Structures are given as C-alpha cells and as structure tokens.
Coordinates of C-alpha atoms and ligand atoms in Angstrom, one line a residue:
X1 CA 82.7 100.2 22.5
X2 CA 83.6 103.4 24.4
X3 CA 87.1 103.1 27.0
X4 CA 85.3 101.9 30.8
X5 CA 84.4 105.0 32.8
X6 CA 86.9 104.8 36.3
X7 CA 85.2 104.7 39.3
X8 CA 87.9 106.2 41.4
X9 CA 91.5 107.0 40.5
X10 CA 94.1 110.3 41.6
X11 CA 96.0 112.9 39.5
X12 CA 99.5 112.5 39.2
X13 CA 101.4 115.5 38.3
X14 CA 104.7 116.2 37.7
X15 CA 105.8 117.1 40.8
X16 CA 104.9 114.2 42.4
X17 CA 107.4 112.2 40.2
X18 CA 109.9 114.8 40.7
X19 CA 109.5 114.4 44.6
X20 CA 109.4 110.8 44.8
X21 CA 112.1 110.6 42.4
X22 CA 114.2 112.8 44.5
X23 CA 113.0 110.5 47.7
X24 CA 114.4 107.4 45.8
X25 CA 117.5 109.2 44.7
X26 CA 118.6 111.3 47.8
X27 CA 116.6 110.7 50.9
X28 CA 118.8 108.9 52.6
X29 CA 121.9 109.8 54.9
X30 CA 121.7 113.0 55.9
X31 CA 118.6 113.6 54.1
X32 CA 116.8 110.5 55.8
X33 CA 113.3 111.5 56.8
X34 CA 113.1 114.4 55.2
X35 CA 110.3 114.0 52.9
X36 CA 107.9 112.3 55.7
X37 CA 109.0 115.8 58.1
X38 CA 107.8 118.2 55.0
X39 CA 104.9 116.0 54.5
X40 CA 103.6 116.2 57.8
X41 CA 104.5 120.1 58.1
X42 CA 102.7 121.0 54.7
X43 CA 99.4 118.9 55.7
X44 CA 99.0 119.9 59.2
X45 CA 99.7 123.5 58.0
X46 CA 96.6 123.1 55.0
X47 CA 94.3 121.9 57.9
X48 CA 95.7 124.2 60.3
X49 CA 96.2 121.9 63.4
X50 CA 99.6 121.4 65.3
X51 CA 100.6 117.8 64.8
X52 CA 100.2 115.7 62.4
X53 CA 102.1 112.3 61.9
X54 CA 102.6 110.3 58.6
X55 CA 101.2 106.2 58.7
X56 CA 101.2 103.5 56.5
X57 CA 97.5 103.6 56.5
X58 CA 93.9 105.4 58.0
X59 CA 93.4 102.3 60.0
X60 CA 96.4 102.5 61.6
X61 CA 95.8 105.8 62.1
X62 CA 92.3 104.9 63.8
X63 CA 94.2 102.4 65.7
X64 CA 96.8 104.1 67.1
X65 CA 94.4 107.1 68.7
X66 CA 92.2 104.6 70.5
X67 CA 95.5 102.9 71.8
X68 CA 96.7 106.5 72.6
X69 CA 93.5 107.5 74.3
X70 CA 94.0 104.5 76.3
X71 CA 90.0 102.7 75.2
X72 CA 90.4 98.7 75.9
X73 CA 88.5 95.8 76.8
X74 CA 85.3 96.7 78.2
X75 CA 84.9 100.2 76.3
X76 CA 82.4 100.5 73.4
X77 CA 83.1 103.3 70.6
X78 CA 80.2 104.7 68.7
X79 CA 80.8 104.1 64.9
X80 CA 78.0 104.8 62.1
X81 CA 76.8 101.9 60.7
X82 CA 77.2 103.0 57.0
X83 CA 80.2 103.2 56.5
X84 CA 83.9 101.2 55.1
X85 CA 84.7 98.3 57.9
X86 CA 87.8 100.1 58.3
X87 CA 86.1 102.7 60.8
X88 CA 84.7 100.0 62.9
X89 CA 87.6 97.1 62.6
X90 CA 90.3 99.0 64.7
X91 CA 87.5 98.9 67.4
X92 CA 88.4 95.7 68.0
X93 CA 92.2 96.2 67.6
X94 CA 92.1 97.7 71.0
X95 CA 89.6 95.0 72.7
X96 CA 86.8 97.6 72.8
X97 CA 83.4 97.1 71.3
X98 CA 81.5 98.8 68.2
X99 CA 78.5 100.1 68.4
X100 CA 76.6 100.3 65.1
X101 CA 74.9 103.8 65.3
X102 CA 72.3 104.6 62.5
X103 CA 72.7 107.7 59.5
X104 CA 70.9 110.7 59.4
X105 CA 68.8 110.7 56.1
X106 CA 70.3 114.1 54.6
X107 CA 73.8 113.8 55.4
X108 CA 74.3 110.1 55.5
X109 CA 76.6 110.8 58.8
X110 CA 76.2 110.4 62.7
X111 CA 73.1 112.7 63.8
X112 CA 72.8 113.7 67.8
X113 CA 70.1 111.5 67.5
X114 CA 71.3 108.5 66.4
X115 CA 74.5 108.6 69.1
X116 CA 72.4 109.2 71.5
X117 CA 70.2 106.4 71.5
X118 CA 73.5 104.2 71.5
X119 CA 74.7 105.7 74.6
X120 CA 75.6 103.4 77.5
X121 CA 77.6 103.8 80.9
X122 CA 80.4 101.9 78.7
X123 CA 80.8 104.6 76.0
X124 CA 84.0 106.0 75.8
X125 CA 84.3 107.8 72.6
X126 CA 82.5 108.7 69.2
X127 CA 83.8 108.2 66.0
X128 CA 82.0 109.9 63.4
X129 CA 83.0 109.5 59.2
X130 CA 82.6 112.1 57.4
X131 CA 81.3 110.2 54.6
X132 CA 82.1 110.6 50.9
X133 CA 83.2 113.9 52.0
X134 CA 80.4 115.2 53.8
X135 CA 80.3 115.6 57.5
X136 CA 77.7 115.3 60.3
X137 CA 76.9 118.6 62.9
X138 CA 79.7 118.7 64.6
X139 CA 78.6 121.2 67.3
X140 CA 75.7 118.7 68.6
X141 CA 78.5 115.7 68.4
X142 CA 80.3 117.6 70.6
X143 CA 78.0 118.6 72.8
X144 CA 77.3 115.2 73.5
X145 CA 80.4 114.2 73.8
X146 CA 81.3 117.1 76.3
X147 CA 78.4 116.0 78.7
X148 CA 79.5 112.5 78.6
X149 CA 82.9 112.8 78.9
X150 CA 83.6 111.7 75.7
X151 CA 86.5 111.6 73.0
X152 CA 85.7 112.9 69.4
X153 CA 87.8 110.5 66.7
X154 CA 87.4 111.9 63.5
X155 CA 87.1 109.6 60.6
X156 CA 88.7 112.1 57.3
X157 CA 89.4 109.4 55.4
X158 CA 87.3 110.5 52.6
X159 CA 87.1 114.0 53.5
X160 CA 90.8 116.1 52.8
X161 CA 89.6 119.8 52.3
X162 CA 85.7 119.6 53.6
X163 CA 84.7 122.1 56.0
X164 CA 82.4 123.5 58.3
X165 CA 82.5 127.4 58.9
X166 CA 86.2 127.6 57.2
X167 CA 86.9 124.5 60.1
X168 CA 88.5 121.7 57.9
X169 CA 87.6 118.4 58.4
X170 CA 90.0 116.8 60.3
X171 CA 90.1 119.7 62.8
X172 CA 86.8 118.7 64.4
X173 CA 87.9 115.8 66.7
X174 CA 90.2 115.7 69.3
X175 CA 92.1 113.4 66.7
X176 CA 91.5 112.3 63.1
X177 CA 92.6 110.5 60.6
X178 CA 93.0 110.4 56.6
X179 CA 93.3 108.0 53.8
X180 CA 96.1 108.5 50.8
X181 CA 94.8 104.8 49.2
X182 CA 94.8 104.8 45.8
X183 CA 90.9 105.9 45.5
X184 CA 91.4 108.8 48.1
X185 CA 91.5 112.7 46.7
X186 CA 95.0 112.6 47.8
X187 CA 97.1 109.7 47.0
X188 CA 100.3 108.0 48.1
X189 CA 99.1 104.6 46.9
X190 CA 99.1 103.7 50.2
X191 CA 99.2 105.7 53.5
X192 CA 97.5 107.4 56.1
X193 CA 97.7 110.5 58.5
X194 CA 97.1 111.2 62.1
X195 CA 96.3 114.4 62.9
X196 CA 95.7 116.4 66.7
X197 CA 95.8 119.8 68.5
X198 CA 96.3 117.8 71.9
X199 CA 100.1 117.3 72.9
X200 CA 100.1 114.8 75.3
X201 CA 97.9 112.7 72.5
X202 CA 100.5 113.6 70.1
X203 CA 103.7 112.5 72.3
X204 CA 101.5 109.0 73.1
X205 CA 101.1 108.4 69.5
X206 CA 105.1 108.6 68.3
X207 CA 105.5 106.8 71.4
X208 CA 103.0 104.2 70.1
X209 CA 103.9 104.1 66.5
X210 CA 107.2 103.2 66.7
X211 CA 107.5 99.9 69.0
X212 CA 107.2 101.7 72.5
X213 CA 110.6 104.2 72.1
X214 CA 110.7 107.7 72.9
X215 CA 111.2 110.1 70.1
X216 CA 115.1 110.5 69.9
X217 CA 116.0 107.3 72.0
X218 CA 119.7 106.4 69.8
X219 CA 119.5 103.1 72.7
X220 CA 117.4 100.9 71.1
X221 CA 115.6 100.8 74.7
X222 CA 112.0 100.3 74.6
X223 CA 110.0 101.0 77.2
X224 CA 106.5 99.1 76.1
X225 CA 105.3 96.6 73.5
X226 CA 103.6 98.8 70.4
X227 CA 103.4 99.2 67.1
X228 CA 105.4 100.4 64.2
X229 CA 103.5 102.3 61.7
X230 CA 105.2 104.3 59.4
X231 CA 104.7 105.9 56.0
X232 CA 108.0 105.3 53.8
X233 CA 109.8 108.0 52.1
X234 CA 108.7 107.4 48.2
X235 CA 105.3 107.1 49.6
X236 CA 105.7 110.8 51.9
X237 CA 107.4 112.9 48.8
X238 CA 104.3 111.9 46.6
X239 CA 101.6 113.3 49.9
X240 CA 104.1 116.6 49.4
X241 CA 103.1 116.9 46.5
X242 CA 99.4 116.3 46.3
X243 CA 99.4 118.6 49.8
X244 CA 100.8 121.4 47.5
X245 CA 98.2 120.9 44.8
X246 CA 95.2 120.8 47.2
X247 CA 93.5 123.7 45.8
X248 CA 93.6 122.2 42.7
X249 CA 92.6 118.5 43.5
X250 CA 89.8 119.7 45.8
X251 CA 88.2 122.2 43.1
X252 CA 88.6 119.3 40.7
X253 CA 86.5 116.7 42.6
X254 CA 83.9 120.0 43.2
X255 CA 83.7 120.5 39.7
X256 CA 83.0 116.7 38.8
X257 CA 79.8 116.6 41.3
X258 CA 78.8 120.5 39.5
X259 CA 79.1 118.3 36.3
X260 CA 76.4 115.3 37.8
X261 CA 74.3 118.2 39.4
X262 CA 74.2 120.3 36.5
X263 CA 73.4 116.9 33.7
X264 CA 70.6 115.1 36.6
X265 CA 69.1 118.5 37.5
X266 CA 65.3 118.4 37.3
X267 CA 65.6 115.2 37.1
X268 CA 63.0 113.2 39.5
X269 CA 63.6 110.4 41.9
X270 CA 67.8 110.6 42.3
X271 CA 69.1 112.0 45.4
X272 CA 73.2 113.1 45.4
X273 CA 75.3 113.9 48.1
X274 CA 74.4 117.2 50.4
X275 CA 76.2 120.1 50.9
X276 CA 73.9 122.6 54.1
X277 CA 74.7 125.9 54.7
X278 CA 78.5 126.9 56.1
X279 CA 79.4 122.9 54.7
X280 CA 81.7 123.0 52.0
X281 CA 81.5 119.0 50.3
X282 CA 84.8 117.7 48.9
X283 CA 82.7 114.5 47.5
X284 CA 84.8 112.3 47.4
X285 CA 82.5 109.7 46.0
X286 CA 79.1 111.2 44.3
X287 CA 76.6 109.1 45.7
X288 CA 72.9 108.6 44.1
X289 CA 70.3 107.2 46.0
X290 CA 67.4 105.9 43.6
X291 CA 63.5 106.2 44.4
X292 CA 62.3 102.8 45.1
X293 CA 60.1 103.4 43.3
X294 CA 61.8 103.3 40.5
X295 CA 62.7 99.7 41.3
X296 CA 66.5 99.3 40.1
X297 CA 68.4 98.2 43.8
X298 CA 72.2 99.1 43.0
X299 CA 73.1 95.6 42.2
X300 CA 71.2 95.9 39.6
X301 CA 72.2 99.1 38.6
X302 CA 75.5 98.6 39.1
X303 CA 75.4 95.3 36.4
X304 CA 73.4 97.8 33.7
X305 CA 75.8 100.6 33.8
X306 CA 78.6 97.7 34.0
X307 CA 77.4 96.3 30.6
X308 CA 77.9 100.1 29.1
X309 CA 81.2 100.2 30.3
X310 CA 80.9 102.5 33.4
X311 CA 82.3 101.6 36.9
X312 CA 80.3 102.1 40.3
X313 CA 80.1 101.1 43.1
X314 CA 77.4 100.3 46.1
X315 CA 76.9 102.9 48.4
X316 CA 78.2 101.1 51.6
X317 CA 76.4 98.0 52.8
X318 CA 75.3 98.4 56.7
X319 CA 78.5 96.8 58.8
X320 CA 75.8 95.6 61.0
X321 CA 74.6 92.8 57.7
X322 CA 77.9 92.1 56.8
X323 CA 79.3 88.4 57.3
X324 CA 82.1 89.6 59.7
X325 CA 79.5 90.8 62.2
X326 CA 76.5 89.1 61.4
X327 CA 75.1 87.3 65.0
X328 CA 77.3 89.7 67.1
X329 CA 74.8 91.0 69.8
X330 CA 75.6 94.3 68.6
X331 CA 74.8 93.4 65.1
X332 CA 71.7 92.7 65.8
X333 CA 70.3 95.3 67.8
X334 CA 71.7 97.4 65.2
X335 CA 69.9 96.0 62.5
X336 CA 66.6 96.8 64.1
X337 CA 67.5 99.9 65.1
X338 CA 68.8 101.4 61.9
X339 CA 66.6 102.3 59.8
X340 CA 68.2 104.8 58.1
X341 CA 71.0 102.4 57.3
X342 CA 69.0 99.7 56.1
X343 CA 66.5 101.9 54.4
X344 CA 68.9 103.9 51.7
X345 CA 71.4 101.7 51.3
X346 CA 70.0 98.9 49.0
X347 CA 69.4 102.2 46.8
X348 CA 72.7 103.6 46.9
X349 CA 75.1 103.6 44.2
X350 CA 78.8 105.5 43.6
X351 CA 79.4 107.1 40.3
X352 CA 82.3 107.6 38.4
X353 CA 84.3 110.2 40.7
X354 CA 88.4 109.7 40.0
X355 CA 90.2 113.1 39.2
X356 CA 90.9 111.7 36.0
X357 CA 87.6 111.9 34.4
X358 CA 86.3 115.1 32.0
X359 CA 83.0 116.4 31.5
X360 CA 81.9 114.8 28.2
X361 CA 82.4 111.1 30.4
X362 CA 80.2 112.4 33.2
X363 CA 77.7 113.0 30.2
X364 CA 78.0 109.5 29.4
X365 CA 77.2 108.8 32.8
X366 CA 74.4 110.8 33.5
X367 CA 72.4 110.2 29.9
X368 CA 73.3 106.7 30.6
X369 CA 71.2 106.5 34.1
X370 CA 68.1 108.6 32.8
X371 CA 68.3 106.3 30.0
X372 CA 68.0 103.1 32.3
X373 CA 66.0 104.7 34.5
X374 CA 63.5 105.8 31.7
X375 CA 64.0 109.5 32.6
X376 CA 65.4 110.7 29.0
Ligands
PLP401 C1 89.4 104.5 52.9 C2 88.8 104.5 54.2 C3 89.4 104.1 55.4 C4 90.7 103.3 55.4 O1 91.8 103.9 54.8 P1 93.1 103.0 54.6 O2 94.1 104.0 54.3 O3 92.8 102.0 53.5 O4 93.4 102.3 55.9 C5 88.8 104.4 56.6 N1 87.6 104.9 56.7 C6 86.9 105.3 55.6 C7 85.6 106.0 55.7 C8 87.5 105.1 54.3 O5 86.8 105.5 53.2

C-alpha cells in the first residue's frame, strides 16, 4: 500500500533549526527576548502594519482584542457560523455573546448580507474568518461596521499572505489575529500573533497580556488582574524563520491548489475554494464541495479515501449544531437562519494541503476522487 497522503503539515527548513537552535543555545541574558522582538518586527513588516505582538496561540490572540476593546457581558459579536470553535469560544471568554451569522455561497465567509440580518442594538463588533485562506468583501464589512459603530476583528488564522488589492489579510480589521499551529502555513508548533495599526489598542494589549503591568515596570507592581500570554523563545526563532521564507511557503500552498485545479478541471459536480478578482487565495485548506447529487456526504467520503490511505478532513461543521452550543437560544435561531451553512457543509470535504506534499500525491488524490465519484 502507498505511504498515507497528509492532510496538513509545515515545511521546516534549515533555518528554522538554525534559529531555534540559536534560541535554545543563546537567548538568554543579554540576549533574552530577542528572537520574539525580530519575530514580531519581520511579520508586522511582511503585512505592513505597525504592531504586532507574539502569543502562545490565535485564540488568545482573539481574546485579548475583545478584552482590549473593552466588549463584556451584555455585548454580542458577530462570528460566521462555519467556521473552527476557536473564532467563536473567546466570545465567551469576555462574557459577551456569539452570534452565529450565515456564509456566503462563493466565498464561504461573512457576506453584508448575512451580518446584517444579525444586527441588534447589542452588537458591538464583527469578526469575520477569512476562511481556508479566502476572505469576505471587506469594503461592505466595513461599511457596516462604520455605520454601526462597530469594531472589525480579523480572524487570519488560516490566511498569512492572502490579500485584497495588495491589502494583506490581516491588515483589514482594526485588529487580527494568526495561527502558527502545527497545520497553519506558518508554523511554530504552537503560537499565535496579534496584529494592529491602532496604538492605544496596541499599548491595552501588552498591558493585557502580561498580568496587568505596564511595559517596562522592573516593580513587579500590577495595576489590574489579566492575562499572561506569551509566545516562548524556541517557539519565536522558528516564526523568524518561516516569516523569512514567506514567499516561498505562500507560492508553495498556491501551487498545490494549481495542482487540484489543473487534475479536477472539467470535471462536473466539485466545487474548490474561490479566488474573485483583486483576491489573491493562500488556501490554506483546498476545500471540495460535492454535488448532492452525487450522493457521497463527507463522512462518507472521508472513510473511502481513508481506506486508500489519504487524509481529509470535513469542511467545518456549523458551530450552531455542535454539542457545545446546541439549545443555546442563539444556536437555534441560527440553525434556521443559515442556510448557507447548513446547506454546503454536509458536502464539504479538505484535501490533502500540507507543504510537504508533491504533485504526483495530488494525482493520487484527484484520480482517487473521480474514481469514487465515478467521474474517471
Ligand atoms: C487554527 C484556527 C484558530 C485557532 O488557532 P490556535 O493557534 O489553535 O489558537 C482560530 N481560527 C481559525 C479560523 C483557525 O483555523
């Protein structure tokens, strides 16, 4: 039997080891936060914003700008429905309440639409993913959000290098944040990044992150109970060097969706991430949604190309029929709302997508599914 097809894994390089080596080795003393410092300089220069603040994670990253933006009990925050619970948990972190908002059918993100049927006098901010690297129209977001006083916070987890008119993603909230997990384009095994233009934001946030000190404070005198969320040395030196090979990473996850294109071109009744005009798609995950017609629901799917040795994944159940919110008034209106949501996503399926993976095993991939799916 052929080696198992990854669903998701990074690319290591040299320097990477060389880095966090170094980190291990040297970074401490005098050289004590060095490597998180260059980290953060090198990624908020790629995306070209002005702060940008290394965490152990994207949730905490998503936690920390709600804290910072000062949402609480009584808010509600406008999260898609499709997406990881991730966007929405942190929500709740803060007090305030999600609100399940449906997917547009071409870009699988927030639509104008769909955010504004979920607007109450309650809202306080939107949070739209930009999902397996695509992104929703940002200008109608933010028209919305301008007329209703609202903040933008950016989910980028799964989005490091998209853009919109040479904007990168990221750049298109008043804050965002990123994922380095394991399965991410860039990789510290585990981390996260907040990134803002917005000072005062910025200045909340370090306040925030570490256990309510000011930035410099050599008292040990804390002024509020926070958090601490920081990303540890080894971890940073690794983000430098996946930062420095962004090019390369980003034209490598391109090149694996031109491989699926190219090999399921012409063929009928599978439908793979979108990439409009002036968007530029990082795809993280390449995501195929199967006719119905064709009857094979991704669990099923996902079992066949299992028993041939290739990973997937669902496409992302709706949060809104997921135990942890099942019976939540929310959850319920959003389930009859939805329809998007409820509509794709039993078709849905991740294909093999890690930076590891070569064009002969995406061929394996794709004659596999028109085989299954009685299209070779
Ligand atoms: C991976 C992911 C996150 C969470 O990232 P962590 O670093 O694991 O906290 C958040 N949102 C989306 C859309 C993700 O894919």
């Amino acid at each position: 039997m052929n080696e198992r097809i990854p669903i998701a894994g990074p690319s290591i390089s040299q320097r990477e080891i060389d880095y966090a080596t170094d980190a291990a080795t040297n970074g401490w003393y005098a050289r004590a936060g060095e490597y998180p410092r260059r980290f953060e300089e090198s990624f908020a220069d790629y995306l070209g914003v002005k702060h940008a603040v290394s965490l152990p994670s994207c949730t905490s990253g998503l936690h920390l700008a709600m804290a910072a933006l000062g949402i609480g009990p009584g808010d509600e925050v406008i999260v898609p429905d499709l997406t990881w619970i991730a966007s929405a948990a942190p929500v709740q972190y803060v007090g305030a309440t999600p609100v399940f908002a449906d997917i547009d059918e071409q870009t699988w993100c927030l639509s104008a639409e769909s955010v504004s049927a979920c607007l109450t006098e309650n809202t306080r901010a939107i949070l739209p993913v930009d999902l397996y690297g695509g992104m929703p129209d940002y200008t109608a977001l933010r028209a919305i959000a301008s007329e209703n006083d609202l903040n933008i916070i950016e989910d980028a987890a799964e989005a490091i290098g998209s853009e919109i008119s040479d904007c990168k993603a990221g750049a298109l909230g008043d804050v965002a944040a990123f994922s380095f997990h394991g399965s991410k384009t860039f990789t510290t095994g585990e981390g996260g990044m907040l990134v803002t233009d917005d000072d005062a934001l910025y200045s909340r946030v370090l306040h925030l992150r570490d256990h309510g000190r000011e930035p410099g404070d050599v008292h040990f005198r804390n002024t509020e109970v926070a958090f601490k969320y920081k990303m540890p040395p080894v971890a940073a030196a690794m983000g430098l060097g996946q930062v420095e090979r962004a090019e390369e990473l980003v034209a490598r996850k391109r090149k694996i969706f031109e491989w699926y294109r190219d090999g399921l071109a012409g063929v009928e009744g599978i439908t793979l991430n979108v990439e409009p005009a002036g968007y530029k798609n990082t795809y993280w995950m390449v995501n195929a949604v199967i006719d119905p017609k064709l009857n094979w629901p991704k669990e099923k799917l996902m079992a066949a190309l299992s028993q041939e040795g290739i990973e997937s994944r669902p496409m992302f159940y709706p949060l809104s029929s997921l135990p942890a919110y099942v019976g939540r008034a929310e959850a319920v209106l959003a389930a009859k709302r939805n329809e998007v949501s409820y509509r794709l996503s039993p078709w849905g399926i991740n294909l093999p997508s890690a930076l590891c993976l070569e064009h002969v095993q995406i061929e394996r991939v794709t004659e596999t599914l028109c085989r299954l799916l009685g299209k070779s």
